[in-house]
């Protein structure tokens, strides 16, 4: 049995701009993969025992390779876990969200997504709903 992966756009940093869907998804997650630029206050909506994996990228600094992030999401979901992949801003404009959806689809998993209100109009063109 496979788990689930949520791709969550955390918006511009104000946790009050998270959608209710994003808050609910965080509350069901067994593991959170969180980007460097995400406001850590979003973790208040996660379970108390959630495993948090930092997968940050910041210009000029050591970054987590994209291939590692994609493999980790697939591995965790295949273990039956619910994964919240939390990305700063809009993951489909600047955050390689489309690549992550494609990797999940190629790995045989479906993903769900939720945007922060500030960028809800920038929905992904390539989606898991093929």
Coordinates of C-alpha atoms in Angstrom, one line a residue:
X1 CA 0.0 0.0 0.0
X2 CA 1.4 3.4 -1.0
X3 CA 1.2 6.5 1.1
X4 CA 0.4 10.0 -0.2
X5 CA 2.5 13.0 -1.1
X6 CA 1.1 16.5 -0.7
X7 CA 2.9 19.4 -2.5
X8 CA 2.2 22.5 -0.5
X9 CA 2.9 26.0 -1.5
X10 CA 3.6 28.0 1.7
X11 CA 3.2 31.4 0.0
X12 CA 5.2 34.5 0.9
X13 CA 5.8 33.6 4.5
X14 CA 2.6 34.6 6.4
X15 CA 1.2 31.4 7.8
X16 CA -2.3 32.9 7.7
X17 CA -2.2 32.7 3.9
X18 CA -2.0 28.9 4.0
X19 CA -5.2 27.3 2.7
X20 CA -7.3 25.1 4.9
X21 CA -6.4 22.2 2.7
X22 CA -2.7 22.9 3.3
X23 CA -3.3 23.0 7.1
X24 CA -5.2 19.7 7.0
X25 CA -2.6 18.1 4.8
X26 CA 0.2 19.1 7.3
X27 CA -1.9 17.7 10.1
X28 CA -2.0 14.3 8.4
X29 CA 1.7 14.1 7.5
X30 CA 4.0 11.6 9.0
X31 CA 7.0 13.4 7.4
X32 CA 7.5 17.0 6.3
X33 CA 10.2 17.8 3.7
X34 CA 10.6 21.6 4.1
X35 CA 12.4 24.1 2.0
X36 CA 14.9 26.6 3.4
X37 CA 12.8 29.7 2.7
X38 CA 9.6 28.4 4.3
X39 CA 8.5 30.1 7.5
X40 CA 8.9 27.4 10.2
X41 CA 5.7 28.6 11.9
X42 CA 3.9 26.3 9.3
X43 CA 5.0 23.4 11.5
X44 CA 2.5 24.4 14.2
X45 CA -0.1 22.6 12.0
X46 CA 1.8 19.3 11.8
X47 CA 1.5 16.4 14.3
X48 CA 3.6 16.7 17.4
X49 CA 5.6 13.6 16.4
X50 CA 6.1 14.5 12.7
X51 CA 9.5 13.8 11.2
X52 CA 10.9 17.0 9.7
X53 CA 13.6 16.7 6.9
X54 CA 15.3 20.0 5.9
X55 CA 15.7 20.0 2.1
X56 CA 16.7 23.6 1.6
X57 CA 18.2 25.4 -1.3
X58 CA 19.7 28.9 -1.1
X59 CA 21.8 30.6 -3.6
X60 CA 25.6 30.4 -2.9
X61 CA 25.1 27.8 -0.1
X62 CA 25.2 24.1 0.1
X63 CA 21.8 22.8 -1.3
X64 CA 20.0 19.5 -1.2
X65 CA 20.1 18.0 -4.7
X66 CA 16.7 17.8 -6.5
X67 CA 17.2 14.2 -7.3
X68 CA 17.6 13.4 -3.6
X69 CA 14.3 15.2 -2.8
X70 CA 12.4 13.3 -5.5
X71 CA 13.8 9.9 -4.4
X72 CA 13.0 10.6 -0.7
X73 CA 9.4 11.5 -1.5
X74 CA 9.0 8.3 -3.5
X75 CA 10.7 6.2 -0.8
X76 CA 8.6 7.5 2.0
X77 CA 5.3 7.2 0.1
X78 CA 6.2 3.7 -0.9
X79 CA 6.7 2.9 2.8
X80 CA 3.0 3.9 3.3
X81 CA 3.7 7.3 4.9
X82 CA 1.9 10.6 4.2
X83 CA 4.5 13.1 3.1
X84 CA 4.0 16.9 3.0
X85 CA 6.5 18.6 0.7
X86 CA 6.4 22.2 1.8
X87 CA 7.8 24.8 -0.6
X88 CA 8.2 28.5 -0.3
X89 CA 6.1 30.8 -2.5
X90 CA 4.4 29.2 -5.4
X91 CA 6.1 25.8 -6.1
X92 CA 5.0 25.8 -9.7
X93 CA 6.4 29.2 -10.6
X94 CA 9.9 29.1 -9.0
X95 CA 10.0 25.9 -7.0
X96 CA 10.3 23.0 -9.4
X97 CA 6.9 21.7 -8.3
X98 CA 6.2 20.5 -11.9
X99 CA 9.3 18.4 -11.8
X100 CA 8.4 16.8 -8.5
X101 CA 4.9 16.0 -9.8
X102 CA 6.4 14.4 -12.9
X103 CA 8.8 12.3 -10.7
X104 CA 6.0 11.1 -8.5
X105 CA 3.9 10.2 -11.6
X106 CA 6.9 8.4 -13.2
X107 CA 7.3 6.5 -9.9
X108 CA 3.7 5.3 -10.0
X109 CA 2.4 7.7 -7.3
X110 CA -0.3 10.3 -7.4
X111 CA 0.2 13.6 -5.6
X112 CA -2.2 16.2 -4.3
X113 CA -1.4 19.9 -4.1
X114 CA -2.4 23.0 -2.2
X115 CA -1.3 26.6 -2.8
X116 CA -1.2 29.5 -0.4
X117 CA -3.8 32.1 -1.2
X118 CA -1.3 34.6 -2.6
X119 CA -0.6 32.4 -5.6
X120 CA -3.7 30.3 -6.1
X121 CA -4.2 31.5 -9.7
X122 CA -0.8 29.9 -10.8
X123 CA -2.0 26.3 -10.9
X124 CA 0.3 23.7 -12.4
X125 CA 0.0 23.0 -16.1
X126 CA 1.4 19.5 -15.8
X127 CA -0.6 17.7 -13.1
X128 CA -0.9 14.3 -11.7
X129 CA -4.5 14.2 -13.0
X130 CA -3.7 12.8 -16.4

